[in-house]
Short mmCIF file of C-alpha atoms (C1' of nucleotides) and ligand atoms in Angstrom, two decimals:
data_model
loop_
_atom_site.label_atom_id
_atom_site.label_comp_id
_atom_site.label_asym_id
_atom_site.label_seq_id
_atom_site.Cartn_x
_atom_site.Cartn_y
_atom_site.Cartn_z
CA MET Q 17 -183.69 37.34 118.97
CA LYS Q 18 -181.41 38.71 121.35
CA ILE Q 19 -177.93 39.08 122.72
CA SER Q 20 -178.03 37.81 126.53
CA THR Q 21 -176.65 40.20 128.99
CA LYS Q 22 -173.80 37.58 129.40
CA GLY Q 23 -172.87 37.77 126.15
CA ARG Q 24 -173.29 42.02 125.57
CA TYR Q 25 -171.73 42.47 129.34
CA GLY Q 26 -168.76 39.94 128.56
CA LEU Q 27 -167.94 41.73 125.15
CA ARG Q 28 -167.59 44.75 127.19
CA SER Q 29 -165.64 43.67 129.54
CA MET Q 30 -162.91 41.86 127.22
CA ILE Q 31 -162.86 45.43 125.96
CA ASP Q 32 -162.24 46.66 128.87
CA LEU Q 33 -159.81 44.47 130.12
CA ALA Q 34 -157.60 44.42 126.93
CA ILE Q 35 -157.55 48.68 127.37
CA ASN Q 36 -156.69 48.64 130.93
CA SER Q 37 -154.34 45.97 131.00
CA SER Q 38 -150.76 47.73 130.65
CA GLY Q 39 -147.96 44.72 130.19
CA ASN Q 40 -148.28 41.42 132.34
CA THR Q 41 -150.21 43.04 135.78
CA PRO Q 42 -153.70 41.44 135.46
CA VAL Q 43 -156.98 43.09 136.26
CA PHE Q 44 -159.09 42.69 139.25
CA ILE Q 45 -162.40 41.66 138.04
CA SER Q 46 -164.01 44.07 140.88
CA ASP Q 47 -162.69 47.15 138.78
CA ILE Q 48 -163.97 45.91 135.41
CA ALA Q 49 -167.48 45.48 137.29
CA LYS Q 50 -166.68 49.40 138.69
CA ARG Q 51 -165.90 50.50 135.22
CA GLN Q 52 -168.66 48.96 133.54
CA HIS Q 53 -171.36 49.43 136.13
CA LEU Q 54 -171.82 45.36 136.45
CA SER Q 55 -172.17 43.27 139.30
CA GLU Q 56 -168.91 41.95 140.44
CA LYS Q 57 -170.38 38.36 141.53
CA TYR Q 58 -171.97 38.25 138.30
CA LEU Q 59 -169.11 39.05 136.25
CA GLU Q 60 -167.09 36.17 137.81
CA HIS Q 61 -169.38 33.72 136.05
CA ILE Q 62 -168.75 35.55 133.03
CA PHE Q 63 -165.34 35.84 133.30
CA GLY Q 64 -165.25 31.95 134.17
CA ALA Q 65 -166.63 30.94 130.91
CA LEU Q 66 -164.62 33.03 129.04
CA HIS Q 67 -161.66 31.26 130.74
CA LYS Q 68 -162.88 27.94 129.90
CA ALA Q 69 -163.12 28.55 126.00
CA GLY Q 70 -159.32 29.65 126.69
CA LEU Q 71 -159.99 33.56 125.48
CA VAL Q 72 -158.44 35.13 129.47
CA ARG Q 73 -155.55 33.96 131.76
CA SER Q 74 -156.23 33.72 135.21
CA ILE Q 75 -153.92 34.95 138.07
CA ARG Q 76 -155.24 33.18 141.21
CA GLY Q 77 -154.56 34.99 144.96
CA ARG Q 78 -153.51 38.17 146.24
CA LYS Q 79 -152.83 40.84 143.23
CA GLY Q 80 -153.94 38.12 140.76
CA GLY Q 81 -156.78 39.12 138.07
CA TYR Q 82 -157.38 38.42 134.49
CA LEU Q 83 -155.21 38.97 131.59
CA LEU Q 84 -155.81 38.28 127.47
CA GLN Q 85 -154.77 34.61 126.91
CA LYS Q 86 -153.56 35.68 123.25
CA ASN Q 87 -153.55 39.20 121.29
CA PRO Q 88 -156.54 41.13 120.68
CA GLU Q 89 -156.16 40.89 116.71
CA GLU Q 90 -156.29 36.82 117.20
CA ILE Q 91 -159.32 36.63 119.15
CA THR Q 92 -162.60 37.29 117.12
CA LEU Q 93 -166.31 38.63 117.91
CA SER Q 94 -167.26 34.80 116.85
CA GLU Q 95 -164.89 33.64 119.59
CA ILE Q 96 -166.18 35.49 122.48
CA ILE Q 97 -170.08 35.50 121.74
CA THR Q 98 -169.75 31.85 121.25
CA ALA Q 99 -167.85 31.55 124.59
CA LEU Q 100 -170.60 33.05 126.23
CA GLU Q 101 -174.03 31.88 124.49
CA GLY Q 102 -173.09 28.76 123.10
CA LYS Q 103 -172.89 28.04 119.32
CA ILE Q 104 -174.48 30.65 117.14
CA SER Q 105 -177.65 28.83 115.08
CA LEU Q 106 -181.07 30.48 115.10
CA VAL Q 107 -182.58 27.58 115.47
CA GLU Q 108 -181.19 24.26 117.03
CA CYS Q 109 -181.90 22.05 114.30
CA VAL Q 110 -179.69 24.13 112.43
CA LEU Q 111 -176.71 22.78 114.46
CA ASP Q 112 -178.72 19.35 114.82
CA PRO Q 113 -180.83 18.40 112.28
CA ASP Q 114 -181.61 14.83 113.91
CA ILE Q 115 -184.16 17.02 116.25
CA CYS Q 116 -186.69 17.80 113.55
CA PRO Q 117 -188.14 14.38 111.78
CA SER Q 118 -188.77 16.49 109.12
CA ALA Q 119 -185.39 18.68 108.41
CA LYS Q 120 -184.40 17.15 105.16
CA LYS Q 121 -187.74 18.64 103.79
CA CYS Q 122 -188.02 21.79 105.56
CA VAL Q 123 -187.34 24.73 103.67
CA THR Q 124 -187.52 27.50 106.88
CA ARG Q 125 -184.56 25.37 108.08
CA ASP Q 126 -182.14 26.29 104.83
CA LEU Q 127 -183.58 29.89 105.96
CA TRP Q 128 -182.41 30.02 109.21
CA GLN Q 129 -179.10 27.88 108.02
CA GLY Q 130 -178.72 30.88 105.86
CA LEU Q 131 -179.07 33.44 108.45
CA SER Q 132 -177.28 31.71 110.76
CA ASP Q 133 -174.61 31.77 108.75
CA LYS Q 134 -174.75 35.41 107.80
CA ILE Q 135 -174.21 35.76 111.57
CA ASN Q 136 -171.35 34.01 112.01
CA GLU Q 137 -169.34 35.42 108.84
CA TYR Q 138 -169.75 38.73 110.34
CA LEU Q 139 -168.59 38.03 114.14
CA SER Q 140 -166.06 35.95 112.50
CA SER Q 141 -164.64 38.88 110.37
CA HIS Q 142 -164.27 40.99 113.32
CA THR Q 143 -161.67 41.15 116.16
CA LEU Q 144 -161.66 42.35 119.89
CA ASN Q 145 -158.56 44.76 118.33
CA ASP Q 146 -161.32 46.57 115.81
CA LEU Q 147 -163.37 47.60 119.14
CA ILE Q 148 -160.72 48.36 121.03
CA GLN Q 149 -159.15 50.90 118.01
CA MET Q 150 -162.77 52.32 117.45
CA GLN Q 151 -162.86 52.59 121.26
CA LYS Q 152 -159.60 54.06 121.61
CA SER Q 153 -160.22 56.64 118.47
CA ARG Q 154 -163.37 57.65 119.76
CA GLU Q 155 -161.84 58.46 123.37
CA GLN Q 156 -159.08 60.30 121.52
CA ASN Q 157 -161.50 62.85 119.61
CA ASP Q 158 -163.48 63.56 122.67
CA THR Q 159 -160.20 64.53 124.26
CA LEU Q 160 -159.46 66.80 121.16
CA MET Q 161 -162.41 68.51 121.43
CA TYR Q 162 -161.88 70.08 124.42
CA TYR Q 163 -158.58 71.62 122.34
CA ILE Q 164 -160.74 72.92 119.84
CA MET O 183 -179.88 34.20 120.04
CA LYS O 184 -182.70 32.29 118.79
CA ILE O 185 -185.85 33.07 116.85
CA SER O 186 -188.75 31.53 118.97
CA THR O 187 -191.21 29.11 118.38
CA LYS O 188 -193.45 32.06 117.44
CA GLY O 189 -191.29 33.11 114.39
CA ARG O 190 -190.86 29.73 113.37
CA TYR O 191 -194.25 28.12 113.71
CA GLY O 192 -195.79 31.13 111.82
CA LEU O 193 -193.45 31.11 109.23
CA ARG O 194 -194.19 27.30 108.76
CA SER O 195 -197.67 28.36 108.91
CA MET O 196 -197.49 31.30 106.29
CA ILE O 197 -196.27 28.71 103.67
CA ASP O 198 -198.77 26.28 104.70
CA LEU O 199 -201.59 28.87 104.48
CA ALA O 200 -200.39 29.81 101.03
CA ILE O 201 -200.23 26.63 99.39
CA ASN O 202 -203.08 25.33 100.68
CA SER O 203 -205.81 27.96 100.12
CA SER O 204 -207.32 27.68 96.69
CA GLY O 205 -208.58 30.44 95.39
CA ASN O 206 -211.10 33.04 98.08
CA THR O 207 -211.88 29.94 100.21
CA PRO O 208 -210.30 30.71 103.73
CA VAL O 209 -208.05 27.93 105.40
CA PHE O 210 -209.36 26.99 109.20
CA ILE O 211 -206.29 27.10 111.81
CA SER O 212 -207.48 23.86 113.09
CA ASP O 213 -206.22 21.91 109.58
CA ILE O 214 -202.85 24.31 109.81
CA ALA O 215 -202.20 22.99 112.84
CA LYS O 216 -203.20 19.35 112.07
CA ARG O 217 -200.68 19.73 108.95
CA GLN O 218 -197.64 21.80 110.79
CA HIS O 219 -198.18 18.97 114.28
CA LEU O 220 -198.84 22.41 116.39
CA SER O 221 -201.37 23.33 119.17
CA GLU O 222 -204.31 24.22 117.62
CA LYS O 223 -204.60 27.08 120.43
CA TYR O 224 -201.37 28.59 120.41
CA LEU O 225 -201.28 28.98 116.59
CA GLU O 226 -204.41 30.74 117.16
CA HIS O 227 -202.21 33.38 119.04
CA ILE O 228 -199.52 33.38 116.14
CA PHE O 229 -202.77 34.23 113.52
CA GLY O 230 -203.79 36.83 115.86
CA ALA O 231 -200.16 38.51 115.70
CA LEU O 232 -200.26 37.82 112.00
CA HIS O 233 -203.66 39.46 111.47
CA LYS O 234 -203.02 42.28 113.68
CA ALA O 235 -199.75 43.28 111.34
CA GLY O 236 -201.85 43.16 108.06
CA LEU O 237 -200.39 39.85 106.57
CA VAL O 238 -203.57 37.53 106.74
CA ARG O 239 -207.45 37.84 106.25
CA SER O 240 -209.94 36.49 109.00
CA ILE O 241 -213.10 35.71 107.86
CA ARG O 242 -215.21 35.24 111.28
CA GLY O 243 -217.93 32.20 111.46
CA ARG O 244 -218.89 29.26 110.14
CA LYS O 245 -216.73 27.98 106.83
CA GLY O 246 -214.38 31.40 107.99
CA GLY O 247 -210.60 31.03 108.20
CA TYR O 248 -207.92 32.65 106.83
CA LEU O 249 -206.18 33.97 103.88
CA LEU O 250 -203.35 35.92 102.94
CA GLN O 251 -204.14 39.55 102.34
CA LYS O 252 -201.32 39.84 99.85
CA ASN O 253 -199.41 38.19 97.35
CA PRO O 254 -196.82 35.90 98.66
CA GLU O 255 -194.47 37.99 96.95
CA GLU O 256 -195.37 41.23 98.65
CA ILE O 257 -194.83 39.58 101.61
CA THR O 258 -190.96 39.88 102.95
CA LEU O 259 -190.09 37.32 105.62
CA SER O 260 -189.05 40.38 107.85
CA GLU O 261 -192.76 41.23 108.52
CA ILE O 262 -193.21 38.23 109.14
CA ILE O 263 -190.59 37.40 111.57
CA THR O 264 -190.95 41.69 112.80
CA ALA O 265 -194.95 40.82 113.53
CA LEU O 266 -194.17 37.74 115.46
CA GLU O 267 -191.19 38.09 117.19
CA GLY O 268 -191.18 42.28 117.31
CA LYS O 269 -188.33 44.74 115.33
CA ILE O 270 -185.55 42.87 114.58
CA SER O 271 -182.58 44.14 116.85
CA LEU O 272 -180.00 42.23 118.92
CA VAL O 273 -179.90 44.88 121.74
CA GLU O 274 -182.66 46.92 123.06
CA CYS O 275 -180.41 50.00 122.94
CA VAL O 276 -180.58 49.93 118.60
CA LEU O 277 -183.99 51.02 118.27
CA ASP O 278 -183.92 52.81 121.59
CA PRO O 279 -180.37 54.43 122.15
CA ASP O 280 -182.11 56.46 125.27
CA ILE O 281 -182.19 53.38 127.90
CA CYS O 282 -178.43 52.97 127.66
CA PRO O 283 -176.78 56.09 128.84
CA SER O 284 -173.72 55.71 127.36
CA ALA O 285 -175.15 54.94 124.12
CA LYS O 286 -173.60 57.39 122.22
CA LYS O 287 -169.59 56.39 123.14
CA CYS O 288 -170.31 52.30 122.87
CA VAL O 289 -168.41 50.99 120.16
CA THR O 290 -170.21 47.19 121.34
CA ARG O 291 -173.66 49.10 120.30
CA ASP O 292 -172.66 50.00 116.89
CA LEU O 293 -171.49 46.61 116.28
CA TRP O 294 -174.92 45.20 117.01
CA GLN O 295 -176.26 48.06 114.81
CA GLY O 296 -174.01 46.80 112.20
CA LEU O 297 -175.23 43.20 112.92
CA SER O 298 -178.70 43.86 113.22
CA ASP O 299 -178.45 45.77 109.89
CA LYS O 300 -177.15 42.72 108.24
CA ILE O 301 -180.41 40.60 109.51
CA ASN O 302 -182.47 42.68 108.54
CA GLU O 303 -181.25 43.25 105.14
CA TYR O 304 -180.83 39.26 104.54
CA LEU O 305 -184.91 38.82 105.81
CA SER O 306 -185.83 41.89 103.69
CA SER O 307 -184.64 40.46 100.71
CA HIS O 308 -186.47 37.51 100.57
CA THR O 309 -190.34 37.18 100.36
CA LEU O 310 -193.16 34.16 101.12
CA ASN O 311 -192.97 33.61 97.28
CA ASP O 312 -189.29 32.11 97.83
CA LEU O 313 -189.85 29.80 100.07
CA ILE O 314 -193.17 28.58 98.55
CA GLN O 315 -191.29 27.66 95.17
CA MET O 316 -188.48 26.10 96.92
CA GLN O 317 -190.85 24.14 99.29
CA LYS O 318 -192.77 23.56 95.80
CA SER O 319 -190.08 22.39 93.83
CA ARG O 320 -188.87 19.81 96.73
CA GLU O 321 -192.23 18.53 96.91
CA GLN O 322 -192.22 17.64 92.93
CA ASN O 323 -189.02 16.26 93.35
CA ASP O 324 -189.96 13.80 95.80
CA THR O 325 -192.75 13.16 93.84
CA LEU O 326 -190.75 12.05 90.45
CA MET O 327 -188.51 9.98 92.30
CA TYR O 328 -190.99 7.14 92.41
CA TYR O 329 -190.96 7.38 88.83
CA ILE O 330 -188.13 6.96 88.05
"C1'" DT U 43 -235.21 33.03 114.06
"C1'" DA U 44 -232.84 29.21 117.01
"C1'" DT U 45 -228.91 26.46 116.11
"C1'" DT U 46 -224.30 25.20 115.17
"C1'" DA U 47 -219.29 26.43 113.65
"C1'" DT U 48 -216.17 28.92 114.08
"C1'" DT U 49 -213.03 33.22 115.08
"C1'" DT U 50 -211.27 36.39 118.46
"C1'" DC U 51 -210.59 37.96 122.65
"C1'" DT U 52 -208.63 38.23 127.27
"C1'" DA U 53 -206.87 36.08 131.43
"C1'" DT U 54 -203.77 32.92 133.39
"C1'" DC U 55 -200.98 29.16 133.92
"C1'" DA U 56 -197.01 26.29 133.65
"C1'" DA U 57 -192.28 25.64 132.13
"C1'" DA U 58 -188.12 26.70 131.13
"C1'" DT U 59 -184.36 30.02 130.65
"C1'" DT U 60 -182.10 34.28 132.02
"C1'" DA U 61 -180.38 37.06 135.11
"C1'" DA U 62 -178.23 37.91 139.72
"C1'" DT U 63 -176.79 36.93 144.87
"C1'" DA U 64 -174.49 34.87 148.12
"C1'" DG U 65 -171.14 32.12 151.23
"C1'" DG U 66 -167.47 29.66 151.47
"C1'" DA U 67 -163.05 26.86 149.40
"C1'" DA U 68 -158.50 27.08 147.76
"C1'" DA U 69 -154.67 29.60 145.92
"C1'" DT U 70 -151.62 33.43 147.06
"C1'" DA U 71 -148.61 37.09 147.88
"C1'" DA U 72 -147.57 40.39 151.89
"C1'" DT F 172 -150.62 34.54 159.56
"C1'" DT F 173 -153.47 37.62 156.76
"C1'" DA F 174 -155.47 40.00 153.19
"C1'" DT F 175 -156.83 39.62 148.31
"C1'" DT F 176 -158.12 37.03 144.81
"C1'" DT F 177 -159.95 33.52 141.62
"C1'" DC F 178 -163.27 29.10 141.91
"C1'" DC F 179 -166.72 26.98 143.05
"C1'" DT F 180 -171.96 25.40 143.91
"C1'" DA F 181 -176.22 26.44 145.59
"C1'" DT F 182 -180.18 29.16 145.49
"C1'" DT F 183 -183.35 33.06 144.35
"C1'" DA F 184 -185.43 36.04 141.27
"C1'" DA F 185 -187.28 38.06 137.45
"C1'" DT F 186 -188.12 37.54 132.71
"C1'" DT F 187 -189.67 35.15 128.81
"C1'" DT F 188 -192.06 31.89 126.34
"C1'" DG F 189 -195.42 27.80 125.54
"C1'" DA F 190 -199.93 26.34 126.54
"C1'" DT F 191 -204.82 26.48 128.09
"C1'" DA F 192 -209.41 27.77 129.09
"C1'" DG F 193 -213.40 30.21 128.02
"C1'" DA F 194 -216.99 33.85 127.07
"C1'" DA F 195 -218.05 36.81 123.07
"C1'" DA F 196 -218.52 38.18 118.37
"C1'" DT F 197 -220.45 36.39 114.48
"C1'" DA F 198 -222.12 34.01 110.18
"C1'" DA F 199 -224.07 30.12 108.02
"C1'" DT F 200 -227.49 26.82 108.05
"C1'" DA F 201 -231.63 24.75 109.17
S1 FES Y 115 -188.15 23.63 111.87
FE1 FES Y 115 -186.54 22.31 112.02
S2 FES Y 115 -186.36 21.13 110.34
FE2 FES Y 115 -187.76 22.60 110.11
S1 FES Y 116 -174.93 48.13 125.43
FE1 FES Y 116 -176.41 50.22 124.95
S2 FES Y 116 -174.87 51.85 124.37
FE2 FES Y 116 -173.71 49.63 124.84
#
DNA sequence: TATTATTTCTATCAAATTAATAGGAAATAA
DNA sequence: TTATTTCCTATTAATTTGATAGAAATAATA
């Protein structure tokens, strides 16, 4: 029961993208990879998935790169994780009861269903903006420390 | 972000064990495997883990088998899942901050921490007995249906 | 005591999934 | 025309998960 690197790296990259894009100038994957200490090639894949899910806008060619497609407060963490890891459910049969012949009787399915709902609830109730604000205030506090 | 078969099979087997053990006579792994449509050999592993975690008592030799070590209402689902899948955390650095050099600054870690806590909360607040009662009442309803 | 049924332990193999790399095509601004 | 970027497809590497085999230990039973 772990979040994969795709999900983890992707979320961090979305925060990085939001913080480092000024206006309409796109951000290079290579820059995000450098700042986040990630492989450029692997990050390409991740942004492919984010793009496909409509969370980022891409500009091809020289001086191209990526931009957020929506405002950070309109992007829930659930959307980001779903884009990168698929629909959130702890067991397959929560989404697709047909794969378990005894799904109707199975009490553990109800349990996993309930827990999956909790997880979805949590991730839907936080937006990318929440993380950005946390990040920014944390950085500001770090700076202030030097003046105290 | 999935529960592995170990966790799923193990939980179902604990319910099976609790429901099918009468008094102090132990239950064979082979019987549980039959009823739950699981591989006997694989189930051995699973019970090895449950035993190691002190959730079941084993009786070796002929007419041996397994018994619950505690009353079902004293066994939380968190204990069972932890025994089978290890400590519940969505990313390694939640339990062990040292593996991420920037753990103190990382806002995504706080997020995963929070969500991992929710999951633990949920699984700690339900016991094996809850599932057994659900199962029993479900079976009773099924039986009643024939008499209506 | 010898035999048999049963669990436990360890080692290993197979399959599936995830993570990462590589190379080049397509697009586009300089 | 060139440099720089995303996009696409394939391949490889690493890790995790699922399953098997067989020897050792142990207790009941004949
Ligand atoms: S595990 Fe799928 S229905 Fe029980
Ligand atoms: S991912 Fe581990 S601290 Fe950020």
